[in-house]
CSV table of C-alpha atoms in Angstrom, one decimal:
chain,number,residue,atom,x,y,z
A,1,MET,CA,74.8,19.9,37.2
A,2,LEU,CA,71.1,20.6,36.9
A,3,ILE,CA,68.7,19.8,34.1
A,4,GLY,CA,66.9,23.0,33.2
A,5,PRO,CA,67.8,26.6,33.8
A,6,HIS,CA,71.5,25.9,34.2
A,7,SER,CA,71.9,23.6,31.3
A,8,PRO,CA,69.9,23.8,28.1
A,9,ALA,CA,72.3,21.0,27.1
A,10,THR,CA,70.2,17.9,27.8
A,11,SER,CA,70.1,14.6,26.0
A,12,ASN,CA,67.0,12.6,25.4
A,13,ARG,CA,65.2,9.9,23.7
A,14,VAL,CA,61.7,9.0,22.8
A,15,ILE,CA,60.4,5.7,24.2
A,16,LEU,CA,56.8,5.1,23.3
A,17,ALA,CA,54.4,5.9,20.4
A,18,PHE,CA,50.9,4.5,20.3
A,19,HIS,CA,47.2,4.9,19.5
A,20,TRP,CA,44.4,6.8,21.4
A,21,SER,CA,44.0,4.2,24.2
A,22,ASP,CA,47.7,4.6,24.7
A,23,ILE,CA,47.5,8.2,25.7
A,24,ILE,CA,49.7,8.3,28.9
A,25,SER,CA,47.7,9.4,31.9
A,26,THR,CA,50.3,9.1,34.7
A,27,VAL,CA,54.2,8.8,35.0
A,28,GLU,CA,56.0,7.8,38.2
A,29,PHE,CA,59.6,6.8,39.2
A,30,ASN,CA,60.0,4.4,42.0
A,31,HIS,CA,61.9,5.3,45.2
A,32,THR,CA,65.4,4.4,43.8
A,33,GLY,CA,64.7,5.7,40.3
A,34,GLU,CA,65.6,2.3,38.8
A,35,LEU,CA,62.1,1.8,37.6
A,36,LEU,CA,59.7,4.1,35.8
A,37,ALA,CA,56.0,3.3,35.4
A,38,THR,CA,53.5,4.8,33.1
A,39,GLY,CA,49.7,4.2,33.0
A,40,ASP,CA,47.5,4.9,30.0
A,41,LYS,CA,43.9,5.4,29.0
A,42,GLY,CA,43.6,1.8,27.9
A,43,GLY,CA,44.2,0.6,31.6
A,44,ARG,CA,47.7,-0.7,30.9
A,45,VAL,CA,50.8,-0.2,33.1
A,46,VAL,CA,54.2,-0.2,31.4
A,47,ILE,CA,57.3,-0.4,33.6
A,48,PHE,CA,60.7,0.6,32.3
A,49,GLN,CA,63.9,-0.5,34.0
A,50,ARG,CA,67.2,1.4,33.9
A,51,GLU,CA,70.0,-0.6,32.2
A,52,GLN,CA,73.1,-1.1,34.3
A,53,GLU,CA,76.0,1.1,33.2
A,54,SER,CA,78.4,-0.8,31.0
A,55,LYS,CA,82.1,0.0,30.8
A,56,ASN,CA,82.2,-0.6,27.0
A,57,GLN,CA,79.4,1.9,26.3
A,58,PRO,CA,79.7,4.6,29.0
A,59,HIS,CA,77.6,7.1,26.9
A,60,ARG,CA,74.6,4.8,27.2
A,61,ARG,CA,74.4,6.0,30.8
A,62,GLY,CA,71.6,3.9,32.1
A,63,GLU,CA,68.9,4.0,29.4
A,64,TYR,CA,65.4,2.8,30.3
A,65,ASN,CA,64.0,-0.2,28.5
A,66,VAL,CA,60.6,-2.0,28.8
A,67,TYR,CA,60.7,-4.3,31.8
A,68,SER,CA,57.0,-5.3,32.2
A,69,THR,CA,53.7,-4.5,30.7
A,70,PHE,CA,50.3,-5.6,32.2
A,71,GLN,CA,46.7,-4.8,32.0
A,72,SER,CA,45.8,-3.2,35.4
A,73,HIS,CA,42.2,-2.2,34.9
A,74,GLU,CA,39.4,-3.2,32.5
A,75,PRO,CA,36.3,-1.2,31.5
A,76,GLU,CA,33.4,-1.9,33.8
A,77,PHE,CA,29.7,-1.0,34.0
A,78,ASP,CA,27.9,0.2,37.2
A,79,TYR,CA,24.4,-1.3,36.7
A,80,LEU,CA,23.0,0.5,39.7
A,81,LYS,CA,23.9,3.9,38.3
A,82,SER,CA,23.9,3.0,34.6
A,83,LEU,CA,27.4,4.4,34.4
A,84,GLU,CA,30.4,3.2,32.4
A,85,ILE,CA,33.6,3.1,34.5
A,86,GLU,CA,36.7,3.8,32.3
A,87,GLU,CA,39.7,1.7,32.5
A,88,LYS,CA,42.0,4.8,32.4
A,89,ILE,CA,44.8,4.7,35.0
A,90,ASN,CA,44.5,8.0,37.0
A,91,LYS,CA,47.5,7.6,39.3
A,92,ILE,CA,50.4,5.1,40.1
A,93,ARG,CA,52.3,5.2,43.4
A,94,TRP,CA,55.2,2.9,44.2
A,95,LEU,CA,55.9,1.4,47.7
A,96,PRO,CA,59.5,1.4,48.9
A,97,GLN,CA,61.1,-1.9,48.0
A,98,GLN,CA,61.4,-4.3,51.0
A,99,ASN,CA,62.5,-7.5,49.2
A,100,ALA,CA,63.3,-8.8,45.7
A,101,ALA,CA,59.8,-7.9,44.5
A,102,TYR,CA,58.3,-4.5,43.7
A,103,PHE,CA,54.9,-3.2,44.7
A,104,LEU,CA,52.8,-0.4,43.2
A,105,LEU,CA,49.3,1.0,43.6
A,106,SER,CA,47.3,1.9,40.5
A,107,THR,CA,43.9,3.4,40.4
A,108,ASN,CA,41.2,4.2,37.9
A,109,ASP,CA,38.1,6.3,38.7
A,110,LYS,CA,36.7,3.7,41.3
A,111,THR,CA,39.1,0.9,42.2
A,112,VAL,CA,42.6,0.9,43.6
A,113,LYS,CA,44.8,-2.2,43.0
A,114,LEU,CA,48.0,-3.3,44.7
A,115,TRP,CA,50.3,-5.1,42.2
A,116,LYS,CA,53.3,-7.2,42.9
A,117,VAL,CA,56.0,-7.3,40.2
A,118,SER,CA,58.5,-10.1,40.5
A,119,GLU,CA,61.1,-11.9,38.5
A,120,ARG,CA,61.4,-15.7,37.9
A,121,ASP,CA,64.4,-17.3,36.4
A,122,LYS,CA,63.9,-20.9,37.7
A,123,ARG,CA,61.1,-23.4,37.4
A,124,PRO,CA,60.4,-26.5,39.4
A,125,GLU,CA,60.4,-29.8,37.6
A,126,GLY,CA,59.7,-33.4,38.7
A,127,TYR,CA,56.3,-33.1,40.4
A,128,ASN,CA,54.8,-36.4,41.8
A,129,LEU,CA,51.1,-35.9,41.1
A,130,LYS,CA,51.4,-34.0,37.8
A,131,ASP,CA,53.3,-34.6,34.6
A,132,GLU,CA,55.5,-31.9,33.0
A,133,ASP,CA,52.4,-30.3,31.2
A,134,GLY,CA,50.6,-29.9,34.5
A,135,ARG,CA,48.0,-32.7,33.9
A,136,LEU,CA,47.2,-34.9,36.9
A,137,ARG,CA,48.8,-38.4,36.7
A,138,ASP,CA,47.0,-41.6,37.3
A,139,PRO,CA,47.7,-42.4,41.0
A,140,SER,CA,48.1,-46.1,40.1
A,141,MET,CA,51.0,-45.3,37.8
A,142,ILE,CA,52.9,-43.5,40.5
A,143,THR,CA,55.4,-46.0,41.9
A,144,MET,CA,58.2,-43.9,43.3
A,145,LEU,CA,58.6,-40.6,45.1
A,146,ARG,CA,60.5,-37.9,43.1
A,147,VAL,CA,62.2,-34.9,44.6
A,148,PRO,CA,61.3,-31.8,42.5
A,149,VAL,CA,64.3,-29.8,41.3
A,150,LEU,CA,64.6,-26.1,40.2
A,151,ARG,CA,65.9,-25.7,36.6
A,152,PRO,CA,67.1,-22.4,35.1
A,153,MET,CA,64.8,-20.7,32.6
A,154,ASP,CA,64.6,-17.4,30.7
A,155,LEU,CA,64.0,-14.5,32.9
A,156,MET,CA,60.2,-13.8,33.3
A,157,VAL,CA,58.7,-10.7,34.9
A,158,GLU,CA,55.3,-11.4,36.4
A,159,ALA,CA,52.7,-8.8,37.6
A,160,THR,CA,50.1,-10.2,40.0
A,161,PRO,CA,47.3,-8.3,41.7
A,162,ARG,CA,47.7,-8.8,45.5
A,163,ARG,CA,44.8,-6.6,46.8
A,164,VAL,CA,41.8,-4.9,45.2
A,165,PHE,CA,40.4,-2.0,47.1
A,166,ALA,CA,36.9,-1.3,45.7
A,167,ASN,CA,33.4,0.1,46.4
A,168,ALA,CA,34.5,3.0,48.6
A,169,HIS,CA,34.1,6.0,46.3
A,170,THR,CA,30.9,7.5,44.9
A,171,TYR,CA,32.9,10.0,42.8
A,172,HIS,CA,36.0,9.7,40.7
A,173,ILE,CA,39.3,9.1,42.4
A,174,ASN,CA,41.8,11.8,41.6
A,175,SER,CA,44.7,11.0,44.0
A,176,ILE,CA,46.3,8.2,45.9
A,177,SER,CA,49.2,8.7,48.4
A,178,VAL,CA,51.2,6.2,50.3
A,179,ASN,CA,51.8,7.1,54.0
A,180,SER,CA,55.3,7.3,55.5
A,181,ASP,CA,54.3,4.4,57.9
A,182,TYR,CA,54.0,2.2,54.7
A,183,GLU,CA,51.0,0.5,56.4
A,184,THR,CA,48.3,2.9,55.1
A,185,TYR,CA,47.5,4.9,52.1
A,186,MET,CA,44.7,7.4,51.2
A,187,SER,CA,42.5,7.8,48.2
A,188,ALA,CA,40.7,11.0,47.4
A,189,ASP,CA,37.7,11.8,45.2
A,190,ASP,CA,35.8,15.1,44.6
A,191,LEU,CA,34.2,15.1,48.0
A,192,ARG,CA,35.8,12.6,50.3
A,193,ILE,CA,39.2,11.2,51.3
A,194,ASN,CA,39.5,7.6,52.6
A,195,LEU,CA,42.3,6.0,54.6
A,196,TRP,CA,43.1,2.4,53.9
A,197,ASN,CA,45.2,-0.3,55.6
A,198,PHE,CA,47.2,-2.3,53.0
A,199,GLU,CA,46.0,-5.5,54.6
A,200,ILE,CA,42.3,-4.7,54.7
A,201,THR,CA,40.4,-4.4,51.4
A,202,ASN,CA,36.8,-4.4,52.5
A,203,GLN,CA,36.9,-1.4,54.9
A,204,SER,CA,38.3,2.1,54.8
A,205,PHE,CA,38.1,5.0,57.1
A,206,ASN,CA,36.6,8.3,55.9
A,207,ILE,CA,38.9,11.0,57.1
A,208,VAL,CA,37.6,14.0,55.1
A,209,ASP,CA,34.0,14.6,53.9
A,210,ILE,CA,33.1,17.9,52.4
A,211,LYS,CA,29.8,16.8,50.9
A,212,PRO,CA,27.1,19.3,51.9
A,213,ALA,CA,23.7,18.0,53.2
A,214,ASN,CA,22.1,19.7,50.2
A,215,MET,CA,24.2,19.2,47.0
A,216,GLU,CA,22.9,22.5,45.6
A,217,GLU,CA,25.0,24.2,48.3
A,218,LEU,CA,28.2,22.6,46.9
A,219,THR,CA,30.8,25.4,46.3
A,220,GLU,CA,34.1,23.5,45.9
A,221,VAL,CA,35.6,20.0,45.3
A,222,ILE,CA,38.8,18.3,46.3
A,223,THR,CA,41.3,18.3,43.4
A,224,ALA,CA,44.4,16.6,44.9
A,225,ALA,CA,45.7,15.1,48.2
A,226,GLU,CA,49.1,14.0,49.5
A,227,PHE,CA,50.6,12.7,52.7
A,228,HIS,CA,53.5,14.5,54.4
A,229,PRO,CA,56.8,12.7,53.4
A,230,HIS,CA,57.9,12.1,57.1
A,231,HIS,CA,55.0,12.7,59.5
A,232,CYS,CA,52.4,9.9,59.1
A,233,ASN,CA,49.7,12.0,60.8
A,234,THR,CA,49.8,14.9,58.4
A,235,PHE,CA,48.4,15.4,54.9
A,236,VAL,CA,47.2,18.2,52.6
A,237,TYR,CA,44.4,18.5,50.1
A,238,SER,CA,43.7,21.2,47.6
A,239,SER,CA,40.4,22.5,46.3
A,240,SER,CA,38.9,23.9,43.1
A,241,LYS,CA,38.7,27.3,45.0
A,242,GLY,CA,42.5,27.6,45.0
A,243,THR,CA,42.8,26.8,48.7
A,244,ILE,CA,45.0,24.2,50.5
A,245,ARG,CA,44.2,22.6,53.8
A,246,LEU,CA,46.7,20.9,56.1
A,247,CYS,CA,45.1,18.3,58.3
A,248,ASP,CA,46.4,16.4,61.4
A,249,MET,CA,44.9,12.9,62.0
A,250,ARG,CA,45.8,13.1,65.7
A,251,ALA,CA,43.3,16.0,66.2
A,252,SER,CA,40.2,13.9,65.4
A,253,ALA,CA,39.1,10.9,63.4
A,254,LEU,CA,37.3,13.0,60.9
A,255,CYS,CA,39.5,15.8,59.7
A,256,ASP,CA,36.8,18.2,58.9
A,257,ARG,CA,38.6,21.0,60.8
A,258,HIS,CA,41.9,21.7,59.2
A,259,SER,CA,45.1,22.6,61.2
A,260,LYS,CA,46.2,25.2,58.6
A,261,PHE,CA,44.5,26.9,55.7
A,262,PHE,CA,46.6,28.3,52.8
A,263,GLU,CA,45.0,30.9,50.6
A,264,GLU,CA,46.3,33.9,48.6
A,265,PRO,CA,44.0,36.9,48.7
A,266,GLU,CA,42.8,37.7,45.1
A,267,ASP,CA,44.1,40.8,43.4
A,268,PRO,CA,40.9,42.7,42.5
A,269,SER,CA,42.6,44.2,39.4
A,270,ASN,CA,43.0,40.7,37.9
A,271,ARG,CA,39.4,39.7,38.6
A,272,SER,CA,37.6,38.3,35.5
A,273,PHE,CA,34.9,35.8,34.5
A,274,PHE,CA,37.6,33.1,34.4
A,275,SER,CA,39.2,33.9,37.9
A,276,GLU,CA,37.5,31.0,39.7
A,277,ILE,CA,38.3,28.4,37.0
A,278,ILE,CA,42.0,29.4,36.6
A,279,SER,CA,42.5,29.5,40.4
A,280,SER,CA,41.5,25.8,40.8
A,281,ILE,CA,44.5,23.8,42.0
A,282,SER,CA,45.3,20.8,39.7
A,283,ASP,CA,48.2,19.3,41.7
A,284,VAL,CA,49.7,19.6,45.2
A,285,LYS,CA,53.1,18.2,46.2
A,286,PHE,CA,55.1,18.2,49.4
A,287,SER,CA,58.8,19.0,49.0
A,288,HIS,CA,61.2,16.0,49.8
A,289,SER,CA,62.2,17.9,53.0
A,290,GLY,CA,58.6,18.3,54.0
A,291,ARG,CA,59.0,22.0,54.7
A,292,TYR,CA,57.2,23.3,51.6
A,293,ILE,CA,54.1,22.6,49.5
A,294,MET,CA,54.0,23.2,45.7
A,295,THR,CA,50.7,23.8,44.0
A,296,ARG,CA,49.9,24.2,40.3
A,297,ASP,CA,46.9,26.2,39.0
A,298,TYR,CA,46.1,27.0,35.4
A,299,LEU,CA,48.7,29.8,34.9
A,300,THR,CA,51.1,29.5,37.8
A,301,VAL,CA,53.1,27.3,40.1
A,302,LYS,CA,53.3,28.4,43.7
A,303,VAL,CA,55.6,27.4,46.6
A,304,TRP,CA,54.2,27.7,50.1
A,305,ASP,CA,56.1,27.5,53.4
A,306,LEU,CA,54.2,25.4,55.9
A,307,ASN,CA,54.7,28.1,58.5
A,308,MET,CA,53.1,30.9,56.4
A,309,GLU,CA,49.5,30.5,55.4
A,310,ASN,CA,48.5,33.9,54.0
A,311,ARG,CA,50.5,33.9,50.8
A,312,PRO,CA,53.0,31.7,48.9
A,313,ILE,CA,56.7,32.5,49.2
A,314,GLU,CA,57.3,32.0,45.5
A,315,THR,CA,55.0,32.3,42.4
A,316,TYR,CA,56.2,31.3,39.0
A,317,GLN,CA,54.3,32.3,35.8
A,318,VAL,CA,54.1,29.1,33.6
A,319,HIS,CA,52.5,30.7,30.5
A,320,ASP,CA,51.3,34.2,31.4
A,321,TYR,CA,50.9,34.9,27.6
A,322,LEU,CA,47.7,32.8,27.7
A,323,ARG,CA,45.9,35.4,29.8
A,324,SER,CA,44.6,37.0,26.6
A,325,LYS,CA,43.5,33.6,25.2
A,326,LEU,CA,41.3,32.5,28.2
A,327,CYS,CA,38.1,33.0,26.1
A,328,SER,CA,39.1,30.6,23.4
A,329,LEU,CA,40.7,28.2,25.9
A,330,TYR,CA,37.4,28.1,27.7
A,331,GLU,CA,35.5,27.4,24.5
A,332,ASN,CA,37.8,24.4,23.6
A,333,ASP,CA,37.8,23.2,27.2
A,334,CYS,CA,41.6,23.5,27.5
A,335,ILE,CA,41.0,25.8,30.5
A,336,PHE,CA,40.0,22.7,32.5
A,337,ASP,CA,43.3,20.8,31.8
A,338,LYS,CA,44.9,19.5,34.9
A,339,PHE,CA,48.7,20.0,34.8
A,340,GLU,CA,51.0,18.3,37.3
A,341,CYS,CA,54.1,19.7,38.9
A,342,VAL,CA,57.3,18.0,40.3
A,343,TRP,CA,60.3,18.8,42.5
A,344,ASN,CA,63.8,17.7,41.6
A,345,GLY,CA,65.6,15.5,44.2
A,346,SER,CA,67.0,18.5,46.2
A,347,ASP,CA,63.9,20.7,46.0
A,348,SER,CA,65.9,23.4,44.2
A,349,VAL,CA,64.2,23.2,40.8
A,350,ILE,CA,60.6,22.6,39.9
A,351,MET,CA,59.1,21.4,36.6
A,352,THR,CA,55.6,21.6,35.1
A,353,GLY,CA,54.0,21.2,31.7
A,354,SER,CA,52.4,23.6,29.2
A,355,TYR,CA,51.0,23.5,25.6
A,356,ASN,CA,52.7,22.9,22.3
A,357,ASN,CA,54.6,20.1,24.0
A,358,PHE,CA,56.5,22.7,26.1
A,359,PHE,CA,57.6,22.1,29.6
A,360,ARG,CA,58.9,24.7,32.1
A,361,MET,CA,61.7,24.6,34.7
A,362,PHE,CA,62.2,27.1,37.4
A,363,ASP,CA,65.4,27.3,39.5
A,364,ARG,CA,64.4,28.5,43.0
A,365,ASN,CA,67.9,29.7,43.9
A,366,THR,CA,68.9,31.7,40.8
A,367,LYS,CA,65.3,32.5,39.8
A,368,ARG,CA,66.2,31.6,36.2
A,369,ASP,CA,63.7,29.6,34.2
A,370,VAL,CA,63.7,27.8,30.8
A,371,THR,CA,61.1,26.5,28.3
A,372,LEU,CA,62.0,23.2,26.6
A,373,GLU,CA,60.1,21.2,24.0
A,374,ALA,CA,59.5,17.5,23.9
A,375,SER,CA,58.9,16.6,20.2
A,376,ARG,CA,59.7,13.9,17.7
A,377,GLU,CA,61.9,16.3,15.7
A,378,ASN,CA,64.4,16.7,18.4
A,379,SER,CA,64.2,13.2,19.9
A,380,LYS,CA,67.4,11.8,18.5
A,381,PRO,CA,69.4,10.1,21.2
A,382,ARG,CA,71.8,12.6,22.8
A,383,ALA,CA,70.4,15.5,20.9
A,384,ILE,CA,70.7,18.8,22.7
A,385,LEU,CA,67.5,20.6,23.6
A,386,LYS,CA,67.4,24.3,22.7
A,387,PRO,CA,65.4,26.6,25.0
A,388,ARG,CA,62.2,27.9,23.3
A,389,LYS,CA,60.6,31.3,23.6
A,390,VAL,CA,57.1,32.5,23.0
A,391,CYS,CA,56.6,36.0,21.7
A,392,VAL,CA,53.5,38.1,22.5
A,393,GLY,CA,52.7,40.8,19.9
A,394,GLY,CA,55.4,42.9,18.3
A,395,LYS,CA,58.1,41.6,16.1
A,396,ARG,CA,58.9,37.9,16.3
A,397,ARG,CA,62.6,36.9,16.4
A,398,LYS,CA,63.8,34.0,14.2
A,399,ASP,CA,63.9,31.4,17.0
A,400,GLU,CA,60.7,32.5,18.7
A,401,ILE,CA,57.2,31.0,18.3
A,402,SER,CA,54.1,33.2,18.2
A,403,VAL,CA,51.5,32.7,20.9
A,404,ASP,CA,48.9,32.5,18.0
A,405,SER,CA,50.6,29.4,16.5
A,406,LEU,CA,50.8,27.3,19.7
A,407,ASP,CA,49.2,23.9,19.3
A,408,PHE,CA,46.8,23.4,22.3
A,409,SER,CA,46.1,19.8,21.4
A,410,LYS,CA,49.7,19.0,22.3
A,411,LYS,CA,50.0,19.3,26.0
A,412,ILE,CA,52.3,18.0,28.7
A,413,LEU,CA,50.1,17.2,31.7
A,414,HIS,CA,52.3,14.4,33.3
A,415,THR,CA,55.9,14.7,34.3
A,416,ALA,CA,58.2,12.9,36.8
A,417,TRP,CA,61.7,13.6,38.1
A,418,HIS,CA,64.2,10.9,39.2
A,419,PRO,CA,64.5,11.0,43.0
A,420,SER,CA,68.3,11.6,43.1
A,421,GLU,CA,69.6,12.3,39.6
A,422,ASN,CA,68.8,14.8,36.8
A,423,ILE,CA,66.7,12.5,34.7
A,424,ILE,CA,63.2,13.5,33.9
A,425,ALA,CA,60.3,11.7,32.2
A,426,VAL,CA,57.8,13.8,30.2
A,427,ALA,CA,54.5,12.4,28.8
A,428,ALA,CA,53.5,14.2,25.6
A,429,THR,CA,50.1,12.7,24.7
A,430,ASN,CA,51.1,9.1,23.7
A,431,ASN,CA,54.8,9.6,23.7
A,432,LEU,CA,57.1,9.2,26.6
A,433,TYR,CA,60.3,11.2,26.5
A,434,ILE,CA,63.2,10.7,28.9
A,435,PHE,CA,65.8,13.5,29.2
A,436,GLN,CA,69.0,13.6,31.2
A,437,ASP,CA,71.9,15.9,31.8
A,438,LYS,CA,74.4,16.2,29.0
A,439,VAL,CA,77.1,13.6,29.4
A,440,ASN,CA,80.5,15.1,28.8
């Protein structure tokens, strides 16, 4: 049973509530869905772990509780450019689990870090050269050799930085993506994309460079980039002009020439002062199958078939009622908000955020869609979410909300979908909501 268009019956619970520095800036499930990581504007990463199902309380079907919290990035200052570098976490990406430990990449505007998250429930005791407090013992007092033993202790979760990948980006990093070979990853900023090896921190390969010789001739910037889920040589990147380029690293070391170029011709009747701004792509995601690409611009979500470059095969209106509001959205800078989009595990439903803490789901098979709201009022555990409707002009029905009373300061930019189950995570400013299918 699907979350979304099929079932307005979803249960949920609110997890976090914080201050300004705790505004959530990224949300990401790991490959099994057992862990969920959030990053915030204060540079912190909070990891939630799903509880094991218990037979006594079957209705508490795998709730997520805090597993580990650590400071990933600190504010820095670039003395050469006299620039402050924010600690805000822009993106988190998990690596597939290879052993008992978990690994994740986190990035702020300039520096990517590889973190190891591991558990410890035993500690060694009986050192020869140190006492139990860790102080060195007087060698003359050591008369016998002791064999250290492991003693059980309370479970401790440790996060340790294993690699720091710095000094490779002149502009702000907007994307990181782990390759399917799990040996390399890429990081993208406004004008360049770099390829890194996980083992090498002091050198990266520049694979895309769109910086013009004269910066006054700059017409577009890179907005997002992602590797193909199965082909380690293929990746896509989107631009502020609403175009997507598919590149093949086998063709040349510098992928300045794309293999495929996806662009929808503009409808002249819709042309306006805001056309260029609202056509900028804020997120691009490969489907799990690798056959499709999904892109999010300001008003729509589009699904592209890799074999058809001239137009998307599906276009979904996220909040078309805002077309009449573009002028005020431009004045309050909301028109530059960068919304993300996600696929469900079977690529049949897509989800993206909107304003007033609304988020939208579109069923690709039935073409049905639903608007749901993540708010404190309906955040009681196992409360059922009611679909919301926005009315434009005319008479407003009792359960509808007028487009004029939407709160544009409440916006859902970051969402994540469990890789195999109908569990979603929705970041509403500084609150994290987790919704799941209704449990009968």
